[in-house]
GROMACS .gro file of C-alpha atoms in nm:
model
  162
    1MET     CA    1   4.827  -6.035  -7.370
    2ALA     CA    2   4.763  -6.108  -7.003
    3ASP     CA    3   5.021  -6.044  -6.735
    4GLU     CA    4   5.040  -6.354  -6.521
    5THR     CA    5   5.184  -6.179  -6.221
    6ASN     CA    6   4.861  -6.007  -6.136
    7GLY     CA    7   4.616  -6.279  -6.179
    8GLY     CA    8   4.594  -6.276  -6.559
    9ALA     CA    9   4.453  -5.929  -6.600
   10ALA     CA   10   4.648  -5.690  -6.810
   11ALA     CA   11   4.764  -5.384  -6.622
   12THR     CA   12   4.719  -5.049  -6.781
   13GLU     CA   13   4.835  -4.702  -6.681
   14ASN     CA   14   4.486  -4.616  -6.567
   15GLN     CA   15   4.464  -4.907  -6.322
   16PRO     CA   16   4.631  -4.867  -5.987
   17ALA     CA   17   4.868  -5.157  -5.901
   18GLY     CA   18   4.743  -5.404  -5.642
   19MET     CA   19   4.835  -5.397  -5.283
   20GLN     CA   20   5.185  -5.522  -5.231
   21ILE     CA   21   5.279  -5.671  -4.895
   22GLN     CA   22   5.621  -5.793  -4.794
   23VAL     CA   23   5.719  -5.936  -4.461
   24LEU     CA   24   6.071  -5.785  -4.387
   25GLY     CA   25   6.112  -5.966  -4.060
   26GLN     CA   26   5.966  -6.097  -3.741
   27HIS     CA   27   6.113  -6.051  -3.398
   28ILE     CA   28   6.062  -6.092  -3.018
   29LYS     CA   29   6.060  -5.736  -2.882
   30ASP     CA   30   6.035  -5.832  -2.521
   31LEU     CA   31   5.985  -6.160  -2.339
   32SER     CA   32   5.949  -6.233  -1.969
   33PHE     CA   33   5.869  -6.559  -1.785
   34GLU     CA   34   5.824  -6.528  -1.417
   35ASN     CA   35   5.795  -6.848  -1.211
   36PRO     CA   36   5.753  -6.708  -0.860
   37ASN     CA   37   5.634  -7.004  -0.668
   38VAL     CA   38   5.810  -7.286  -0.840
   39GLY     CA   39   5.795  -7.594  -0.618
   40LYS     CA   40   5.565  -7.425  -0.371
   41ILE     CA   41   5.228  -7.487  -0.537
   42GLN     CA   42   5.098  -7.839  -0.557
   43ILE     CA   43   4.838  -7.899  -0.823
   44LYS     CA   44   4.646  -8.223  -0.773
   45GLU     CA   45   4.579  -8.445  -1.067
   46GLY     CA   46   4.270  -8.342  -1.244
   47GLU     CA   47   4.290  -7.987  -1.120
   48SER     CA   48   4.349  -7.716  -1.367
   49PRO     CA   49   4.495  -7.376  -1.293
   50ALA     CA   50   4.316  -7.063  -1.392
   51VAL     CA   51   4.487  -6.896  -1.696
   52ALA     CA   52   4.396  -6.536  -1.766
   53LEU     CA   53   4.502  -6.417  -2.118
   54GLU     CA   54   4.536  -6.067  -2.247
   55VAL     CA   55   4.603  -5.972  -2.613
   56ASN     CA   56   4.664  -5.625  -2.759
   57VAL     CA   57   4.790  -5.502  -3.093
   58GLU     CA   58   4.968  -5.188  -3.200
   59ALA     CA   59   5.133  -5.060  -3.504
   60GLN     CA   60   5.373  -4.779  -3.601
   61ARG     CA   61   5.535  -4.644  -3.902
   62LEU     CA   62   5.908  -4.719  -3.936
   63GLY     CA   63   5.980  -4.559  -4.283
   64PRO     CA   64   5.803  -4.446  -4.595
   65ASP     CA   65   5.640  -4.780  -4.685
   66VAL     CA   66   5.754  -4.979  -4.377
   67PHE     CA   67   5.543  -5.046  -4.069
   68GLU     CA   68   5.576  -5.248  -3.761
   69SER     CA   69   5.283  -5.446  -3.625
   70ALA     CA   70   5.313  -5.598  -3.274
   71ILE     CA   71   5.109  -5.827  -3.055
   72THR     CA   72   5.146  -5.776  -2.678
   73PHE     CA   73   5.041  -6.098  -2.495
   74THR     CA   74   5.019  -6.177  -2.128
   75ALA     CA   75   4.932  -6.507  -1.969
   76THR     CA   76   4.886  -6.537  -1.598
   77ALA     CA   77   4.838  -6.889  -1.452
   78SER     CA   78   4.716  -6.907  -1.096
   79HIS     CA   79   4.588  -7.154  -0.838
   80SER     CA   80   4.446  -7.127  -0.490
   81GLY     CA   81   4.814  -7.132  -0.360
   82GLY     CA   82   4.908  -6.818  -0.567
   83THR     CA   83   5.053  -6.726  -0.902
   84ILE     CA   84   5.200  -7.021  -1.097
   85TYR     CA   85   5.359  -6.821  -1.370
   86VAL     CA   86   5.336  -6.494  -1.560
   87LEU     CA   87   5.439  -6.487  -1.927
   88GLU     CA   88   5.470  -6.154  -2.115
   89LEU     CA   89   5.556  -6.149  -2.477
   90ASN     CA   90   5.577  -5.860  -2.722
   91TYR     CA   91   5.610  -6.007  -3.072
   92GLY     CA   92   5.634  -5.786  -3.383
   93GLY     CA   93   5.685  -5.786  -3.743
   94ALA     CA   94   5.812  -5.537  -4.001
   95PHE     CA   95   5.600  -5.508  -4.315
   96ARG     CA   96   5.656  -5.323  -4.644
   97LEU     CA   97   5.309  -5.209  -4.754
   98GLN     CA   98   5.256  -5.038  -5.091
   99ASN     CA   99   4.947  -4.932  -5.266
  100VAL     CA  100   4.733  -4.986  -4.960
  101PRO     CA  101   4.437  -4.742  -4.966
  102PRO     CA  102   4.456  -4.494  -4.658
  103GLN     CA  103   4.122  -4.606  -4.518
  104ALA     CA  104   4.251  -4.970  -4.520
  105MET     CA  105   4.590  -4.911  -4.371
  106GLU     CA  106   4.494  -4.920  -3.997
  107PRO     CA  107   4.266  -5.230  -4.019
  108PHE     CA  108   4.543  -5.396  -4.224
  109LEU     CA  109   4.807  -5.324  -3.963
  110LEU     CA  110   4.589  -5.413  -3.674
  111VAL     CA  111   4.416  -5.711  -3.815
  112ASN     CA  112   4.591  -5.876  -4.114
  113CYS     CA  113   4.952  -5.831  -3.990
  114PRO     CA  114   4.880  -5.971  -3.638
  115THR     CA  115   4.697  -6.260  -3.806
  116LEU     CA  116   5.024  -6.343  -3.999
  117LEU     CA  117   5.228  -6.316  -3.672
  118PHE     CA  118   5.010  -6.506  -3.434
  119PRO     CA  119   5.112  -6.865  -3.532
  120PHE     CA  120   5.469  -6.777  -3.437
  121LEU     CA  121   5.372  -6.611  -3.110
  122ARG     CA  122   5.158  -6.921  -3.038
  123ARG     CA  123   5.464  -7.148  -3.077
  124ILE     CA  124   5.691  -6.924  -2.862
  125VAL     CA  125   5.421  -6.930  -2.586
  126ALA     CA  126   5.393  -7.323  -2.600
  127ASP     CA  127   5.778  -7.351  -2.592
  128ILE     CA  128   5.832  -7.106  -2.306
  129THR     CA  129   5.567  -7.258  -2.078
  130ARG     CA  130   5.703  -7.609  -2.148
  131GLU     CA  131   6.060  -7.490  -2.074
  132GLY     CA  132   5.928  -7.329  -1.759
  133GLY     CA  133   5.833  -7.677  -1.639
  134TYR     CA  134   5.462  -7.679  -1.720
  135PRO     CA  135   5.246  -7.836  -1.988
  136PRO     CA  136   5.264  -7.621  -2.314
  137LEU     CA  137   4.995  -7.343  -2.328
  138TRP     CA  138   4.839  -7.394  -2.666
  139LEU     CA  139   4.647  -7.086  -2.761
  140ASP     CA  140   4.334  -7.086  -2.955
  141PRO     CA  141   4.322  -6.869  -3.258
  142VAL     CA  142   4.248  -6.495  -3.198
  143ASP     CA  143   3.996  -6.309  -3.401
  144PHE     CA  144   4.190  -5.988  -3.461
  145GLY     CA  145   3.909  -5.845  -3.665
  146ALA     CA  146   3.668  -5.879  -3.375
  147LEU     CA  147   3.928  -5.729  -3.146
  148TYR     CA  148   3.980  -5.427  -3.378
  149MET     CA  149   3.590  -5.377  -3.395
  150ARG     CA  150   3.567  -5.391  -3.023
  151ARG     CA  151   3.844  -5.136  -2.977
  152GLN     CA  152   3.679  -4.907  -3.233
  153GLN     CA  153   3.349  -4.923  -3.059
  154GLU     CA  154   3.522  -4.849  -2.729
  155LEU     CA  155   3.699  -4.541  -2.891
  156ALA     CA  156   3.367  -4.424  -3.029
  157LYS     CA  157   3.195  -4.440  -2.687
  158THR     CA  158   3.484  -4.254  -2.524
  159ALA     CA  159   3.459  -3.986  -2.791
  160GLU     CA  160   3.086  -3.951  -2.733
  161LYS     CA  161   3.134  -3.895  -2.359
  162GLN     CA  162   3.374  -3.605  -2.414
   0.00000   0.00000   0.00000
């Protein structure tokens, strides 16, 4: 008889249980919105400020099967008159991960978990920029897989030089 909780395949003692992922919570770890030149910078209609974005991810173990994955995000909007705003946000989530193969743990924490968190970070960024008196900053999706691969390549190059 098939077990419907695992896709219809009957589990046996010889088969490892599938990966189990549970989102325990999500939270703002740190948030800062600086509006240093409010009222001083005049942006003419049709002009757009330059917006520099920076995204980083990190993860840490919180307990035996519990991990935190966090996205550090910075947006700096500027114009010829100076800095318009700087938004810094560190947004994290706590995850219970069970039966994740050791070789898959790091990519899971630095790719899959941030992918789950990103829509919430995106909404916070839009709300904060709007509440700061500017049009909402709507972020395009981030390819956390490509970000992870780029970081792995950078680490490999650094290791080769040493």
